[in-house]
């Protein structure tokens, strides 16, 4: 199996922070996965394209960077069945499908990262989540050395959540996903920014509008290093929402099917006065406060400190604790961001 030693990850994470991994494995076959399962005696981290990962330390753990590629399309009478290997690029997949008249993924255009990372955090945007279309995930389990198939229910998809971030973390590796897209397509124009488009619009036009919207708000990681939304939008119980809404009537909020209410974290961060804030070479984006940016090539530790500062500011004003969407990788592996129990 191809491996790199003392590998600098700066170009492989969208925050562009320096971190050196002692060894990076690049599995690209079932035999490589078997080989890999015998080698993992220390903490490791599976890296896609690095768009949702913060390397906190100057030293990273062992990295696994899978290299499975290929797309196949089958059809039934009413659907297209698309099998995509983990290392295909997500946005290229969306374009590939929409250009062939296979519609449904257009609202998820321009989400950075690999196909294999998509189910892990159940990527979502503009009213659609991967879980709407993902019917299967192929996953290699290190302990049994077997390739297993997880259907949609087994993946335990939720808002920016899945079994792969929880019970199955560190236990295996996604090799392929299967999507099912209905031939009978209707645009999903429910989200602000799409809701004034005509109902008979084509998927290509929806995709163009999504791209325009994203480019107008989200900084291009190639120009200004960032990882998209840094925090998740908090979901709160109705009672807590009612009391917040009474104090902040213009606060955007989205009632959920389970009775809870989702609050826009970007709005909360803006309303504690941090939009456009800069300190120590890192900061909060001036067009979308949910995005933390690395202005001057600073290291992971400074971004971590900024994230903690944002959490504490929001907590002190709104009594809400923001949970990161970004994953934190230290020299000894991935860890949850510590919560400050004394103030929670
Ligand atoms: N808002 C503010 N100030 C800000 C940012 C947002 O007031 O600085 C308000 C907006 O005006 C709007 C509301 O908050 O009323 C929601 O904002 P927006 O539509 O930009 O979406 P978001 O909730 O901030 C989520 C996803 C994005 C996704 C968009 C569109 C999360 C954590 N983020 O952002 O996903 O593109 O919706 O669907 O759910 C990502 O995960 O990296 C990502 C970019």
GROMACS .gro file of C-alpha atoms and ligand atoms in nm:
model
  388
    1UNK     CA    1   0.000   0.000   0.000
    2UNK     CA    2   0.129   0.344  -0.085
    3UNK     CA    3   0.239   0.533   0.231
    4UNK     CA    4   0.404   0.867   0.304
    5UNK     CA    5   0.622   0.938   0.607
    6UNK     CA    6   0.660   1.266   0.802
    7UNK     CA    7   0.392   1.413   0.577
    8UNK     CA    8   0.304   1.784   0.591
    9UNK     CA    9  -0.078   1.818   0.589
   10UNK     CA   10  -0.094   2.194   0.526
   11UNK     CA   11  -0.228   2.149   0.172
   12UNK     CA   12  -0.469   1.877   0.284
   13UNK     CA   13  -0.685   2.077   0.525
   14UNK     CA   14  -0.894   2.376   0.425
   15UNK     CA   15  -0.781   2.580   0.729
   16UNK     CA   16  -0.436   2.548   0.577
   17UNK     CA   17  -0.271   2.485   0.912
   18UNK     CA   18   0.062   2.309   0.941
   19UNK     CA   19   0.063   1.965   1.097
   20UNK     CA   20   0.292   1.673   1.029
   21UNK     CA   21   0.170   1.315   1.034
   22UNK     CA   22   0.423   1.039   1.105
   23UNK     CA   23   0.259   0.822   0.839
   24UNK     CA   24  -0.018   0.859   0.582
   25UNK     CA   25  -0.167   0.539   0.437
   26UNK     CA   26  -0.334   0.553   0.096
   27UNK     CA   27  -0.550   0.238   0.064
   28UNK     CA   28  -0.697   0.182  -0.281
   29UNK     CA   29  -0.798  -0.186  -0.285
   30UNK     CA   30  -0.954  -0.448  -0.061
   31UNK     CA   31  -0.607  -0.598  -0.008
   32UNK     CA   32  -0.482  -0.258   0.111
   33UNK     CA   33  -0.769  -0.246   0.362
   34UNK     CA   34  -0.676  -0.592   0.494
   35UNK     CA   35  -0.315  -0.480   0.523
   36UNK     CA   36  -0.424  -0.158   0.695
   37UNK     CA   37  -0.639  -0.338   0.952
   38UNK     CA   38  -0.323  -0.514   1.078
   39UNK     CA   39  -0.128  -0.192   1.107
   40UNK     CA   40  -0.353   0.027   1.319
   41UNK     CA   41  -0.202  -0.005   1.663
   42UNK     CA   42  -0.204   0.371   1.738
   43UNK     CA   43  -0.467   0.647   1.712
   44UNK     CA   44  -0.550   0.739   1.354
   45UNK     CA   45  -0.779   0.972   1.164
   46UNK     CA   46  -0.949   0.917   0.828
   47UNK     CA   47  -0.909   1.222   0.607
   48UNK     CA   48  -1.119   1.300   0.302
   49UNK     CA   49  -1.035   1.633   0.138
   50UNK     CA   50  -0.990   1.801   0.479
   51UNK     CA   51  -1.278   2.049   0.455
   52UNK     CA   52  -1.420   1.978   0.798
   53UNK     CA   53  -1.108   1.904   1.001
   54UNK     CA   54  -0.898   2.120   1.230
   55UNK     CA   55  -0.550   1.988   1.305
   56UNK     CA   56  -0.497   2.143   1.646
   57UNK     CA   57  -0.137   2.035   1.708
   58UNK     CA   58   0.175   2.066   1.498
   59UNK     CA   59   0.192   1.688   1.503
   60UNK     CA   60  -0.097   1.485   1.362
   61UNK     CA   61  -0.185   1.119   1.430
   62UNK     CA   62  -0.157   0.844   1.167
   63UNK     CA   63  -0.369   0.947   0.870
   64UNK     CA   64  -0.567   0.721   0.638
   65UNK     CA   65  -0.641   0.884   0.305
   66UNK     CA   66  -0.849   0.645   0.096
   67UNK     CA   67  -0.822   0.646  -0.283
   68UNK     CA   68  -1.130   0.466  -0.409
   69UNK     CA   69  -1.267   0.608  -0.733
   70UNK     CA   70  -1.540   0.536  -0.987
   71UNK     CA   71  -1.906   0.611  -1.059
   72UNK     CA   72  -2.162   0.367  -1.202
   73UNK     CA   73  -2.520   0.447  -1.294
   74UNK     CA   74  -2.804   0.193  -1.320
   75UNK     CA   75  -3.172   0.257  -1.353
   76UNK     CA   76  -3.503   0.108  -1.254
   77UNK     CA   77  -3.832   0.211  -1.411
   78UNK     CA   78  -3.868   0.502  -1.173
   79UNK     CA   79  -3.521   0.578  -1.033
   80UNK     CA   80  -3.152   0.615  -1.107
   81UNK     CA   81  -2.919   0.415  -0.883
   82UNK     CA   82  -2.576   0.575  -0.858
   83UNK     CA   83  -2.282   0.402  -0.692
   84UNK     CA   84  -1.997   0.636  -0.613
   85UNK     CA   85  -1.659   0.551  -0.465
   86UNK     CA   86  -1.547   0.739  -0.155
   87UNK     CA   87  -1.276   0.947  -0.312
   88UNK     CA   88  -1.481   1.107  -0.585
   89UNK     CA   89  -1.532   1.479  -0.531
   90UNK     CA   90  -1.883   1.567  -0.410
   91UNK     CA   91  -1.941   1.879  -0.623
   92UNK     CA   92  -1.811   1.706  -0.937
   93UNK     CA   93  -2.059   1.425  -0.870
   94UNK     CA   94  -2.346   1.677  -0.846
   95UNK     CA   95  -2.242   1.837  -1.180
   96UNK     CA   96  -2.194   1.494  -1.342
   97UNK     CA   97  -2.550   1.391  -1.247
   98UNK     CA   98  -2.729   1.718  -1.322
   99UNK     CA   99  -2.561   1.751  -1.664
  100UNK     CA  100  -2.693   1.402  -1.753
  101UNK     CA  101  -3.047   1.494  -1.652
  102UNK     CA  102  -3.022   1.297  -1.326
  103UNK     CA  103  -3.170   1.547  -1.085
  104UNK     CA  104  -3.207   1.580  -0.710
  105UNK     CA  105  -2.860   1.672  -0.588
  106UNK     CA  106  -2.861   2.029  -0.729
  107UNK     CA  107  -2.929   2.196  -0.389
  108UNK     CA  108  -2.612   2.029  -0.260
  109UNK     CA  109  -2.388   2.187  -0.527
  110UNK     CA  110  -2.053   2.337  -0.428
  111UNK     CA  111  -2.038   2.163  -0.091
  112UNK     CA  112  -1.664   2.099  -0.067
  113UNK     CA  113  -1.517   1.762   0.013
  114UNK     CA  114  -1.524   1.398  -0.088
  115UNK     CA  115  -1.815   1.160  -0.138
  116UNK     CA  116  -1.689   0.940   0.147
  117UNK     CA  117  -1.715   1.231   0.392
  118UNK     CA  118  -2.073   1.311   0.285
  119UNK     CA  119  -2.253   1.041   0.490
  120UNK     CA  120  -2.029   1.093   0.794
  121UNK     CA  121  -2.175   1.434   0.865
  122UNK     CA  122  -2.487   1.389   0.650
  123UNK     CA  123  -2.409   1.698   0.441
  124UNK     CA  124  -2.701   1.930   0.385
  125UNK     CA  125  -2.793   2.263   0.232
  126UNK     CA  126  -3.094   2.451   0.097
  127UNK     CA  127  -3.354   2.213   0.234
  128UNK     CA  128  -3.189   1.883   0.128
  129UNK     CA  129  -2.967   1.640   0.314
  130UNK     CA  130  -2.766   1.348   0.179
  131UNK     CA  131  -2.994   1.119   0.381
  132UNK     CA  132  -3.284   1.207   0.147
  133UNK     CA  133  -3.115   1.006  -0.130
  134UNK     CA  134  -2.848   0.780   0.023
  135UNK     CA  135  -2.979   0.422   0.029
  136UNK     CA  136  -2.658   0.239   0.113
  137UNK     CA  137  -2.306   0.290   0.245
  138UNK     CA  138  -2.033   0.028   0.192
  139UNK     CA  139  -1.806   0.019   0.495
  140UNK     CA  140  -1.497  -0.189   0.567
  141UNK     CA  141  -1.485  -0.303   0.929
  142UNK     CA  142  -1.129  -0.330   1.064
  143UNK     CA  143  -1.206  -0.591   1.334
  144UNK     CA  144  -1.389  -0.844   1.114
  145UNK     CA  145  -1.196  -0.742   0.800
  146UNK     CA  146  -1.527  -0.750   0.614
  147UNK     CA  147  -1.697  -0.512   0.378
  148UNK     CA  148  -2.043  -0.443   0.524
  149UNK     CA  149  -2.346  -0.274   0.372
  150UNK     CA  150  -2.543  -0.021   0.581
  151UNK     CA  151  -2.883   0.085   0.454
  152UNK     CA  152  -3.027   0.431   0.512
  153UNK     CA  153  -3.180   0.340   0.849
  154UNK     CA  154  -2.865   0.167   0.973
  155UNK     CA  155  -2.666   0.486   0.903
  156UNK     CA  156  -2.870   0.667   1.177
  157UNK     CA  157  -2.868   0.990   0.982
  158UNK     CA  158  -2.970   1.308   1.163
  159UNK     CA  159  -2.881   1.676   1.126
  160UNK     CA  160  -2.503   1.671   1.061
  161UNK     CA  161  -2.492   1.332   1.234
  162UNK     CA  162  -2.458   0.964   1.147
  163UNK     CA  163  -2.345   0.635   1.297
  164UNK     CA  164  -2.002   0.693   1.138
  165UNK     CA  165  -1.933   0.988   1.372
  166UNK     CA  166  -2.056   0.794   1.672
  167UNK     CA  167  -2.073   0.415   1.729
  168UNK     CA  168  -1.860   0.334   1.423
  169UNK     CA  169  -1.598   0.605   1.470
  170UNK     CA  170  -1.245   0.462   1.431
  171UNK     CA  171  -1.387   0.118   1.356
  172UNK     CA  172  -1.380   0.115   0.979
  173UNK     CA  173  -1.375   0.309   0.658
  174UNK     CA  174  -1.636   0.409   0.399
  175UNK     CA  175  -1.551   0.280   0.052
  176UNK     CA  176  -1.862   0.362  -0.153
  177UNK     CA  177  -2.209   0.511  -0.126
  178UNK     CA  178  -2.526   0.439  -0.325
  179UNK     CA  179  -2.777   0.710  -0.409
  180UNK     CA  180  -3.128   0.661  -0.545
  181UNK     CA  181  -3.268   0.957  -0.736
  182UNK     CA  182  -3.629   0.950  -0.858
  183UNK     CA  183  -3.678   1.007  -1.232
  184UNK     CA  184  -3.989   1.206  -1.153
  185UNK     CA  185  -3.817   1.520  -1.023
  186UNK     CA  186  -3.949   1.838  -0.871
  187UNK     CA  187  -3.732   2.130  -0.767
  188UNK     CA  188  -3.702   2.187  -0.392
  189UNK     CA  189  -3.730   2.564  -0.368
  190UNK     CA  190  -3.839   2.591  -0.006
  191UNK     CA  191  -3.525   2.766   0.125
  192UNK     CA  192  -3.473   3.144   0.131
  193UNK     CA  193  -3.286   3.248  -0.181
  194UNK     CA  194  -3.451   2.977  -0.393
  195UNK     CA  195  -3.815   3.041  -0.300
  196UNK     CA  196  -3.867   3.317  -0.555
  197UNK     CA  197  -3.756   3.100  -0.850
  198UNK     CA  198  -4.029   2.978  -1.090
  199UNK     CA  199  -4.168   2.630  -1.008
  200UNK     CA  200  -4.091   2.500  -1.361
  201UNK     CA  201  -3.721   2.586  -1.336
  202UNK     CA  202  -3.464   2.327  -1.455
  203UNK     CA  203  -3.224   2.150  -1.217
  204UNK     CA  204  -2.929   2.317  -1.392
  205UNK     CA  205  -3.077   2.661  -1.316
  206UNK     CA  206  -3.136   2.563  -0.950
  207UNK     CA  207  -2.776   2.446  -0.931
  208UNK     CA  208  -2.653   2.778  -1.074
  209UNK     CA  209  -2.858   2.970  -0.818
  210UNK     CA  210  -2.724   2.755  -0.531
  211UNK     CA  211  -2.369   2.819  -0.654
  212UNK     CA  212  -2.436   3.194  -0.672
  213UNK     CA  213  -2.584   3.195  -0.320
  214UNK     CA  214  -2.296   3.000  -0.171
  215UNK     CA  215  -2.035   3.213  -0.347
  216UNK     CA  216  -2.201   3.531  -0.220
  217UNK     CA  217  -2.186   3.424   0.146
  218UNK     CA  218  -1.917   3.164   0.194
  219UNK     CA  219  -1.549   3.245   0.148
  220UNK     CA  220  -1.355   3.037  -0.105
  221UNK     CA  221  -1.118   2.818   0.104
  222UNK     CA  222  -0.854   2.854  -0.169
  223UNK     CA  223  -0.847   3.228  -0.108
  224UNK     CA  224  -0.936   3.253   0.261
  225UNK     CA  225  -0.880   2.927   0.450
  226UNK     CA  226  -1.196   2.808   0.632
  227UNK     CA  227  -1.411   2.498   0.686
  228UNK     CA  228  -1.760   2.628   0.602
  229UNK     CA  229  -1.997   2.636   0.898
  230UNK     CA  230  -1.785   2.591   1.208
  231UNK     CA  231  -2.078   2.523   1.443
  232UNK     CA  232  -2.408   2.341   1.407
  233UNK     CA  233  -2.732   2.529   1.433
  234UNK     CA  234  -2.858   2.453   1.787
  235UNK     CA  235  -3.189   2.276   1.827
  236UNK     CA  236  -3.375   2.382   2.140
  237UNK     CA  237  -3.698   2.292   2.318
  238UNK     CA  238  -4.001   2.505   2.244
  239UNK     CA  239  -4.015   2.663   2.589
  240UNK     CA  240  -3.658   2.790   2.564
  241UNK     CA  241  -3.730   2.915   2.210
  242UNK     CA  242  -4.039   3.104   2.331
  243UNK     CA  243  -3.843   3.290   2.595
  244UNK     CA  244  -3.561   3.375   2.350
  245UNK     CA  245  -3.810   3.485   2.085
  246UNK     CA  246  -3.977   3.716   2.338
  247UNK     CA  247  -3.645   3.895   2.390
  248UNK     CA  248  -3.528   3.875   2.026
  249UNK     CA  249  -3.835   3.881   1.798
  250UNK     CA  250  -3.625   3.902   1.478
  251UNK     CA  251  -3.423   3.587   1.558
  252UNK     CA  252  -3.451   3.341   1.265
  253UNK     CA  253  -3.577   3.000   1.377
  254UNK     CA  254  -3.700   2.684   1.211
  255UNK     CA  255  -3.956   2.453   1.378
  256UNK     CA  256  -3.856   2.084   1.348
  257UNK     CA  257  -4.073   1.775   1.308
  258UNK     CA  258  -3.978   1.657   1.657
  259UNK     CA  259  -4.126   1.970   1.818
  260UNK     CA  260  -3.789   2.134   1.880
  261UNK     CA  261  -3.682   2.458   1.712
  262UNK     CA  262  -3.357   2.513   1.523
  263UNK     CA  263  -3.187   2.848   1.574
  264UNK     CA  264  -2.944   3.008   1.326
  265UNK     CA  265  -2.601   2.996   1.493
  266UNK     CA  266  -2.472   3.259   1.247
  267UNK     CA  267  -2.736   3.500   1.373
  268UNK     CA  268  -2.640   3.433   1.737
  269UNK     CA  269  -2.270   3.495   1.662
  270UNK     CA  270  -2.353   3.813   1.471
  271UNK     CA  271  -2.569   3.934   1.761
  272UNK     CA  272  -2.292   3.899   2.015
  273UNK     CA  273  -2.099   4.141   1.793
  274UNK     CA  274  -1.847   3.897   1.649
  275UNK     CA  275  -1.924   3.916   1.275
  276UNK     CA  276  -1.603   4.033   1.106
  277UNK     CA  277  -1.409   4.006   1.436
  278UNK     CA  278  -1.035   3.945   1.394
  279UNK     CA  279  -0.778   3.862   1.656
  280UNK     CA  280  -0.433   3.712   1.634
  281UNK     CA  281  -0.457   3.644   1.259
  282UNK     CA  282  -0.780   3.442   1.278
  283UNK     CA  283  -1.138   3.565   1.273
  284UNK     CA  284  -1.508   3.544   1.193
  285UNK     CA  285  -1.612   3.595   0.831
  286UNK     CA  286  -1.773   3.932   0.762
  287UNK     CA  287  -2.054   3.792   0.542
  288UNK     CA  288  -2.145   3.472   0.731
  289UNK     CA  289  -2.067   3.467   1.103
  290UNK     CA  290  -2.087   3.087   1.120
  291UNK     CA  291  -1.757   3.064   0.931
  292UNK     CA  292  -1.422   3.094   1.112
  293UNK     CA  293  -1.135   3.199   0.887
  294UNK     CA  294  -0.758   3.175   0.904
  295UNK     CA  295  -0.640   3.514   0.774
  296UNK     CA  296  -0.269   3.489   0.835
  297UNK     CA  297  -0.164   3.127   0.820
  298UNK     CA  298  -0.207   3.078   1.190
  299UNK     CA  299  -0.188   2.739   1.356
  300UNK     CA  300  -0.473   2.517   1.472
  301UNK     CA  301  -0.440   2.624   1.834
  302UNK     CA  302  -0.537   2.984   1.750
  303UNK     CA  303  -0.847   2.870   1.562
  304UNK     CA  304  -0.939   2.646   1.855
  305UNK     CA  305  -0.905   2.941   2.095
  306UNK     CA  306  -1.126   3.156   1.872
  307UNK     CA  307  -1.390   2.880   1.861
  308UNK     CA  308  -1.390   2.861   2.241
  309UNK     CA  309  -1.420   3.239   2.265
  310UNK     CA  310  -1.723   3.232   2.033
  311UNK     CA  311  -1.885   2.955   2.238
  312UNK     CA  312  -1.839   3.149   2.561
  313UNK     CA  313  -1.963   3.479   2.419
  314UNK     CA  314  -2.277   3.319   2.276
  315UNK     CA  315  -2.336   3.131   2.600
  316UNK     CA  316  -2.301   3.445   2.812
  317UNK     CA  317  -2.565   3.631   2.609
  318UNK     CA  318  -2.807   3.358   2.494
  319UNK     CA  319  -2.748   3.076   2.741
  320UNK     CA  320  -2.690   2.841   2.446
  321UNK     CA  321  -2.381   2.628   2.394
  322UNK     CA  322  -2.274   2.599   2.029
  323UNK     CA  323  -2.162   2.254   1.922
  324UNK     CA  324  -1.890   2.243   1.657
  325UNK     CA  325  -1.952   2.082   1.319
  326UNK     CA  326  -1.575   2.082   1.254
  327UNK     CA  327  -1.377   1.782   1.385
  328UNK     CA  328  -1.076   1.842   1.613
  329UNK     CA  329  -0.770   1.628   1.555
  330UNK     CA  330  -0.484   1.633   1.802
  331UNK     CA  331  -0.150   1.450   1.794
  332UNK     CA  332  -0.313   1.158   1.976
  333UNK     CA  333  -0.626   1.143   1.760
  334UNK     CA  334  -0.968   1.302   1.736
  335UNK     CA  335  -1.126   1.455   2.046
  336UNK     CA  336  -1.447   1.637   2.118
  337UNK     CA  337  -1.395   2.005   2.193
  338UNK     CA  338  -1.390   2.033   2.570
  339UNK     CA  339  -1.697   2.194   2.714
  340UNK     CA  340  -1.655   2.438   2.995
  341UNK     CA  341  -1.857   2.259   3.259
  342UNK     CA  342  -1.812   2.539   3.506
  343UNK     CA  343  -2.014   2.776   3.291
  344UNK     CA  344  -2.258   2.525   3.141
  345LIG     N1  345  -2.761   3.478   0.965
  345LIG     C1  346  -2.730   3.597   1.027
  345LIG     N2  347  -2.599   3.634   1.036
  345LIG     C2  348  -2.500   3.557   0.984
  345LIG     C3  349  -2.531   3.434   0.922
  345LIG     C4  350  -2.664   3.396   0.914
  345LIG     O1  351  -2.817   3.670   1.072
  345LIG     O2  352  -2.384   3.598   0.993
  345LIG     C5  353  -2.903   3.441   0.950
  345LIG     C6  354  -2.947   3.453   0.804
  345LIG     O3  355  -2.987   3.582   0.770
  345LIG     C7  356  -3.060   3.354   0.799
  345LIG     C8  357  -3.019   3.247   0.898
  345LIG     O4  358  -2.921   3.305   0.983
  345LIG     O5  359  -3.178   3.412   0.844
  345LIG     C9  360  -2.962   3.122   0.830
  345LIG     O6  361  -2.850   3.158   0.752
  345LIG     P1  362  -2.808   3.078   0.620
  345LIG     O7  363  -2.923   3.061   0.529
  345LIG     O8  364  -2.685   3.142   0.566
  345LIG     O9  365  -2.777   2.932   0.670
  345LIG     P2  366  -2.703   2.875   0.800
  345LIG    O10  367  -2.805   2.816   0.891
  345LIG    O11  368  -2.611   2.977   0.857
  345LIG    C10  369  -2.682   2.632   0.704
  345LIG    C11  370  -2.575   2.528   0.688
  345LIG    C12  371  -2.487   2.562   0.569
  345LIG    C13  372  -2.576   2.564   0.445
  345LIG    C14  373  -2.686   2.670   0.465
  345LIG    C15  374  -2.787   2.671   0.351
  345LIG    C16  375  -2.532   2.446   0.912
  345LIG    C17  376  -2.438   2.442   1.027
  345LIG     N3  377  -2.494   2.523   0.809
  345LIG    O12  378  -2.617   2.754   0.735
  345LIG    O13  379  -2.394   2.456   0.553
  345LIG    O14  380  -2.501   2.596   0.328
  345LIG    O15  381  -2.761   2.639   0.585
  345LIG    O16  382  -2.867   2.558   0.359
  345LIG    O17  383  -2.634   2.380   0.914
  345LIG    C18  384  -2.173   2.389   0.609
  345LIG    O18  385  -2.224   2.297   0.673
  345LIG    O19  386  -2.048   2.404   0.602
  345LIG    C19  387  -2.259   2.486   0.544
  345LIG    C20  388  -2.211   2.593   0.481
   0.00000   0.00000   0.00000
